[in-house]
Amino acid sequence: MTVERTLSIIKPDATRRNLTGAVNKCFEDAGLRIVAQKRIKLSKSQAEDFYAVHKERPFYSDLCDFMTSGPVVVQVLEGENAIAKNREVMGATNPDDAAEGTIRKLFAENVEANSVHGSDSAENAAMEIKFYFKDDEIVG
Ligand code: ADP
Ligand code: MG
């Protein structure tokens, strides 16, 4: 049993359609606790830094434009095996490949505007949480 924290982002396609509560319900129904949350507008340079790992990918520039196209909700989710659990609740990157009942199957518009981000490893979760939150902004 390992209680973990992971970084989640509700992306602009979801905030635009007023789906913050619907997405959060998926997390809470799966046993994940939202222990920090804020609605922000990313700057271009913040989006570029956050997604720097993808800078050689053909979709990088479009992805940074998309992530700055409207508000996002950044959040820390806590729970047992939270990193893998969140990836499971999110579903596959491309909603066409996502399992029934997952957030991306339910809500994503396409492979880019896919409603949520979630950290993919313990190392990235720690880095990504630090990117958006100070320690005293996280209350478990
Ligand atoms: P995930 O978000 O599932 O971890 P990746 O880390 O591979 O997926 O990609 C980061 C984000 O880049 C995706 O969530 C999606 O918004 C976007 N993306 C990934 N692949 C593509 C693609 N082929 N075309 C356009 N955008 C993409
Ligand atoms: Mg990823």
PDB file of C-alpha atoms and ligand atoms in Angstrom:
ATOM      1  CA  MET A   1       0.000   0.000   0.000  1.00  0.00           C
ATOM      2  CA  THR A   2       1.571   3.214  -1.157  1.00  0.00           C
ATOM      3  CA  VAL A   3      -0.161   6.552  -0.831  1.00  0.00           C
ATOM      4  CA  GLU A   4       1.070   8.718  -3.680  1.00  0.00           C
ATOM      5  CA  ARG A   5       0.446  12.165  -5.096  1.00  0.00           C
ATOM      6  CA  THR A   6       0.170  12.962  -8.786  1.00  0.00           C
ATOM      7  CA  LEU A   7      -0.286  16.105 -10.854  1.00  0.00           C
ATOM      8  CA  SER A   8      -3.474  16.427 -12.860  1.00  0.00           C
ATOM      9  CA  ILE A   9      -4.550  19.153 -15.264  1.00  0.00           C
ATOM     10  CA  ILE A  10      -8.079  19.676 -16.524  1.00  0.00           C
ATOM     11  CA  LYS A  11      -7.361  21.038 -19.991  1.00  0.00           C
ATOM     12  CA  PRO A  12      -8.942  24.015 -21.810  1.00  0.00           C
ATOM     13  CA  ASP A  13     -11.350  21.879 -23.878  1.00  0.00           C
ATOM     14  CA  ALA A  14     -12.912  20.639 -20.631  1.00  0.00           C
ATOM     15  CA  THR A  15     -13.011  23.960 -18.751  1.00  0.00           C
ATOM     16  CA  ARG A  16     -14.575  25.574 -21.855  1.00  0.00           C
ATOM     17  CA  ARG A  17     -17.417  23.023 -21.721  1.00  0.00           C
ATOM     18  CA  ASN A  18     -17.900  23.498 -17.959  1.00  0.00           C
ATOM     19  CA  LEU A  19     -16.773  19.950 -17.173  1.00  0.00           C
ATOM     20  CA  THR A  20     -14.562  20.624 -14.135  1.00  0.00           C
ATOM     21  CA  GLY A  21     -17.059  19.106 -11.712  1.00  0.00           C
ATOM     22  CA  ALA A  22     -17.806  16.139 -13.979  1.00  0.00           C
ATOM     23  CA  VAL A  23     -14.091  15.351 -14.298  1.00  0.00           C
ATOM     24  CA  ASN A  24     -13.542  15.770 -10.561  1.00  0.00           C
ATOM     25  CA  LYS A  25     -16.405  13.357  -9.878  1.00  0.00           C
ATOM     26  CA  CYS A  26     -14.539  10.705 -11.905  1.00  0.00           C
ATOM     27  CA  PHE A  27     -11.462  11.182  -9.702  1.00  0.00           C
ATOM     28  CA  GLU A  28     -13.416  11.100  -6.447  1.00  0.00           C
ATOM     29  CA  ASP A  29     -15.498   8.087  -7.532  1.00  0.00           C
ATOM     30  CA  ALA A  30     -12.187   6.273  -8.158  1.00  0.00           C
ATOM     31  CA  GLY A  31     -11.024   7.032  -4.610  1.00  0.00           C
ATOM     32  CA  LEU A  32      -8.615   9.818  -5.521  1.00  0.00           C
ATOM     33  CA  ARG A  33      -8.658  12.870  -3.230  1.00  0.00           C
ATOM     34  CA  ILE A  34      -8.162  16.395  -4.616  1.00  0.00           C
ATOM     35  CA  VAL A  35      -5.681  17.794  -2.071  1.00  0.00           C
ATOM     36  CA  ALA A  36      -4.793  20.959  -4.033  1.00  0.00           C
ATOM     37  CA  GLN A  37      -6.514  22.723  -6.894  1.00  0.00           C
ATOM     38  CA  LYS A  38      -6.388  26.048  -8.726  1.00  0.00           C
ATOM     39  CA  ARG A  39      -7.792  27.467 -11.945  1.00  0.00           C
ATOM     40  CA  ILE A  40      -5.141  29.371 -13.893  1.00  0.00           C
ATOM     41  CA  LYS A  41      -4.317  30.592 -17.377  1.00  0.00           C
ATOM     42  CA  LEU A  42      -0.959  29.252 -18.530  1.00  0.00           C
ATOM     43  CA  SER A  43       1.429  31.615 -20.286  1.00  0.00           C
ATOM     44  CA  LYS A  44       3.044  30.413 -23.483  1.00  0.00           C
ATOM     45  CA  SER A  45       6.404  30.030 -21.756  1.00  0.00           C
ATOM     46  CA  GLN A  46       4.881  28.064 -18.867  1.00  0.00           C
ATOM     47  CA  ALA A  47       3.231  25.669 -21.339  1.00  0.00           C
ATOM     48  CA  GLU A  48       6.473  25.333 -23.293  1.00  0.00           C
ATOM     49  CA  ASP A  49       8.429  24.582 -20.086  1.00  0.00           C
ATOM     50  CA  PHE A  50       5.861  22.131 -18.787  1.00  0.00           C
ATOM     51  CA  TYR A  51       5.795  20.169 -22.065  1.00  0.00           C
ATOM     52  CA  ALA A  52       9.530  20.579 -22.827  1.00  0.00           C
ATOM     53  CA  VAL A  53       9.896  16.778 -22.864  1.00  0.00           C
ATOM     54  CA  HIS A  54       7.806  16.809 -26.067  1.00  0.00           C
ATOM     55  CA  LYS A  55       9.626  19.635 -27.836  1.00  0.00           C
ATOM     56  CA  GLU A  56      10.889  17.429 -30.672  1.00  0.00           C
ATOM     57  CA  ARG A  57       7.416  16.001 -31.341  1.00  0.00           C
ATOM     58  CA  PRO A  58       5.490  17.372 -34.352  1.00  0.00           C
ATOM     59  CA  PHE A  59       2.514  18.350 -32.178  1.00  0.00           C
ATOM     60  CA  TYR A  60       4.532  20.390 -29.619  1.00  0.00           C
ATOM     61  CA  SER A  61       3.737  23.851 -30.943  1.00  0.00           C
ATOM     62  CA  ASP A  62       0.018  23.102 -31.428  1.00  0.00           C
ATOM     63  CA  LEU A  63      -0.110  21.521 -27.972  1.00  0.00           C
ATOM     64  CA  CYS A  64       1.354  24.653 -26.341  1.00  0.00           C
ATOM     65  CA  ASP A  65      -1.134  26.838 -28.243  1.00  0.00           C
ATOM     66  CA  PHE A  66      -3.990  24.597 -27.130  1.00  0.00           C
ATOM     67  CA  MET A  67      -2.899  24.584 -23.476  1.00  0.00           C
ATOM     68  CA  THR A  68      -2.893  28.402 -23.461  1.00  0.00           C
ATOM     69  CA  SER A  69      -6.221  28.726 -25.315  1.00  0.00           C
ATOM     70  CA  GLY A  70      -8.268  28.955 -22.106  1.00  0.00           C
ATOM     71  CA  PRO A  71      -8.181  28.310 -18.381  1.00  0.00           C
ATOM     72  CA  VAL A  72      -6.848  25.067 -16.961  1.00  0.00           C
ATOM     73  CA  VAL A  73      -7.396  23.557 -13.522  1.00  0.00           C
ATOM     74  CA  VAL A  74      -4.178  22.230 -12.026  1.00  0.00           C
ATOM     75  CA  GLN A  75      -4.573  19.842  -9.145  1.00  0.00           C
ATOM     76  CA  VAL A  76      -2.819  17.375  -6.908  1.00  0.00           C
ATOM     77  CA  LEU A  77      -4.553  14.025  -6.533  1.00  0.00           C
ATOM     78  CA  GLU A  78      -3.730  11.780  -3.594  1.00  0.00           C
ATOM     79  CA  GLY A  79      -4.483   8.138  -2.994  1.00  0.00           C
ATOM     80  CA  GLU A  80      -3.244   4.612  -3.069  1.00  0.00           C
ATOM     81  CA  ASN A  81      -1.162   4.132  -6.233  1.00  0.00           C
ATOM     82  CA  ALA A  82      -2.489   7.517  -7.337  1.00  0.00           C
ATOM     83  CA  ILE A  83      -0.168   7.832 -10.339  1.00  0.00           C
ATOM     84  CA  ALA A  84      -1.248   4.605 -12.048  1.00  0.00           C
ATOM     85  CA  LYS A  85      -4.832   4.915 -10.786  1.00  0.00           C
ATOM     86  CA  ASN A  86      -5.158   8.369 -12.347  1.00  0.00           C
ATOM     87  CA  ARG A  87      -3.735   7.152 -15.672  1.00  0.00           C
ATOM     88  CA  GLU A  88      -6.342   4.374 -15.589  1.00  0.00           C
ATOM     89  CA  VAL A  89      -9.212   6.766 -14.873  1.00  0.00           C
ATOM     90  CA  MET A  90      -7.955   9.135 -17.618  1.00  0.00           C
ATOM     91  CA  GLY A  91      -7.854   6.503 -20.371  1.00  0.00           C
ATOM     92  CA  ALA A  92      -5.618   6.318 -23.445  1.00  0.00           C
ATOM     93  CA  THR A  93      -4.175   9.498 -24.964  1.00  0.00           C
ATOM     94  CA  ASN A  94      -6.348   9.115 -28.070  1.00  0.00           C
ATOM     95  CA  PRO A  95     -10.037   8.933 -27.078  1.00  0.00           C
ATOM     96  CA  ASP A  96     -10.608   6.521 -29.968  1.00  0.00           C
ATOM     97  CA  ASP A  97      -8.431   4.044 -28.060  1.00  0.00           C
ATOM     98  CA  ALA A  98      -9.721   4.864 -24.573  1.00  0.00           C
ATOM     99  CA  ALA A  99     -11.681   2.313 -22.558  1.00  0.00           C
ATOM    100  CA  GLU A 100     -15.371   2.822 -21.835  1.00  0.00           C
ATOM    101  CA  GLY A 101     -16.041   4.945 -18.767  1.00  0.00           C
ATOM    102  CA  THR A 102     -12.675   6.689 -18.765  1.00  0.00           C
ATOM    103  CA  ILE A 103     -12.490  10.484 -18.696  1.00  0.00           C
ATOM    104  CA  ARG A 104     -11.040  10.686 -22.187  1.00  0.00           C
ATOM    105  CA  LYS A 105     -13.648   8.284 -23.608  1.00  0.00           C
ATOM    106  CA  LEU A 106     -16.417  10.266 -21.947  1.00  0.00           C
ATOM    107  CA  PHE A 107     -15.209  13.798 -22.608  1.00  0.00           C
ATOM    108  CA  ALA A 108     -12.182  14.181 -24.939  1.00  0.00           C
ATOM    109  CA  GLU A 109     -12.721  15.952 -28.245  1.00  0.00           C
ATOM    110  CA  ASN A 110      -9.685  14.432 -30.023  1.00  0.00           C
ATOM    111  CA  VAL A 111      -6.098  13.234 -29.412  1.00  0.00           C
ATOM    112  CA  GLU A 112      -4.894  16.773 -28.625  1.00  0.00           C
ATOM    113  CA  ALA A 113      -7.938  18.221 -26.840  1.00  0.00           C
ATOM    114  CA  ASN A 114      -8.179  15.199 -24.576  1.00  0.00           C
ATOM    115  CA  SER A 115      -9.497  16.910 -21.427  1.00  0.00           C
ATOM    116  CA  VAL A 116      -6.873  15.845 -18.866  1.00  0.00           C
ATOM    117  CA  HIS A 117      -3.161  15.537 -18.173  1.00  0.00           C
ATOM    118  CA  GLY A 118      -1.742  13.135 -15.595  1.00  0.00           C
ATOM    119  CA  SER A 119       1.823  12.460 -14.468  1.00  0.00           C
ATOM    120  CA  ASP A 120       3.235   9.206 -15.829  1.00  0.00           C
ATOM    121  CA  SER A 121       5.832   8.278 -13.164  1.00  0.00           C
ATOM    122  CA  ALA A 122       6.748   9.012  -9.554  1.00  0.00           C
ATOM    123  CA  GLU A 123       9.690  11.118 -10.673  1.00  0.00           C
ATOM    124  CA  ASN A 124       7.584  13.203 -13.069  1.00  0.00           C
ATOM    125  CA  ALA A 125       4.779  13.524 -10.525  1.00  0.00           C
ATOM    126  CA  ALA A 126       7.172  15.087  -8.004  1.00  0.00           C
ATOM    127  CA  MET A 127       8.578  17.479 -10.613  1.00  0.00           C
ATOM    128  CA  GLU A 128       5.181  18.408 -12.036  1.00  0.00           C
ATOM    129  CA  ILE A 129       3.611  19.029  -8.610  1.00  0.00           C
ATOM    130  CA  LYS A 130       6.512  21.389  -7.802  1.00  0.00           C
ATOM    131  CA  PHE A 131       5.989  23.154 -11.113  1.00  0.00           C
ATOM    132  CA  TYR A 132       2.546  24.416  -9.982  1.00  0.00           C
ATOM    133  CA  PHE A 133       2.328  24.178  -6.184  1.00  0.00           C
ATOM    134  CA  LYS A 134       4.203  25.204  -3.074  1.00  0.00           C
ATOM    135  CA  ASP A 135       4.246  22.647  -0.260  1.00  0.00           C
ATOM    136  CA  ASP A 136       1.875  24.704   1.902  1.00  0.00           C
ATOM    137  CA  GLU A 137      -0.721  24.852  -0.896  1.00  0.00           C
ATOM    138  CA  ILE A 138      -1.223  21.078  -0.674  1.00  0.00           C
ATOM    139  CA  VAL A 139      -3.455  19.962   2.179  1.00  0.00           C
ATOM    140  CA  GLY A 140      -3.968  16.219   2.437  1.00  0.00           C
TER     141      GLY A 140
HETATM  142  P1  ADP B   1      -0.494  11.581 -22.283  1.00  0.00           P
HETATM  143  O1  ADP B   1      -1.158  12.929 -22.011  1.00  0.00           O
HETATM  144  O2  ADP B   1      -1.514  10.486 -22.409  1.00  0.00           O
HETATM  145  O3  ADP B   1       0.592  11.261 -21.286  1.00  0.00           O
HETATM  146  P2  ADP B   1       1.629  12.230 -24.168  1.00  0.00           P
HETATM  147  O4  ADP B   1       2.475  12.534 -22.981  1.00  0.00           O
HETATM  148  O5  ADP B   1       2.160  11.305 -25.204  1.00  0.00           O
HETATM  149  O6  ADP B   1       0.187  11.676 -23.730  1.00  0.00           O
HETATM  150  O7  ADP B   1       1.269  13.574 -24.932  1.00  0.00           O
HETATM  151  C1  ADP B   1       1.044  14.770 -24.207  1.00  0.00           C
HETATM  152  C2  ADP B   1      -0.157  15.462 -24.829  1.00  0.00           C
HETATM  153  O8  ADP B   1       0.177  15.856 -26.163  1.00  0.00           O
HETATM  154  C3  ADP B   1      -1.402  14.592 -24.998  1.00  0.00           C
HETATM  155  O9  ADP B   1      -2.173  14.483 -23.823  1.00  0.00           O
HETATM  156  C4  ADP B   1      -2.154  15.342 -26.073  1.00  0.00           C
HETATM  157  O10 ADP B   1      -2.801  16.514 -25.575  1.00  0.00           O
HETATM  158  C5  ADP B   1      -0.993  15.769 -26.981  1.00  0.00           C
HETATM  159  N1  ADP B   1      -0.742  14.779 -28.032  1.00  0.00           N
HETATM  160  C6  ADP B   1      -0.185  13.543 -27.898  1.00  0.00           C
HETATM  161  N2  ADP B   1      -0.111  12.899 -29.073  1.00  0.00           N
HETATM  162  C7  ADP B   1      -0.623  13.756 -29.995  1.00  0.00           C
HETATM  163  C8  ADP B   1      -0.830  13.687 -31.411  1.00  0.00           C
HETATM  164  N3  ADP B   1      -0.488  12.605 -32.110  1.00  0.00           N
HETATM  165  N4  ADP B   1      -1.384  14.765 -32.029  1.00  0.00           N
HETATM  166  C9  ADP B   1      -1.714  15.869 -31.335  1.00  0.00           C
HETATM  167  N5  ADP B   1      -1.555  16.000 -30.002  1.00  0.00           N
HETATM  168  C10 ADP B   1      -1.020  14.959 -29.333  1.00  0.00           C
HETATM  169 MG    MG B   2       2.369  12.293 -20.931  1.00  0.00          MG
END
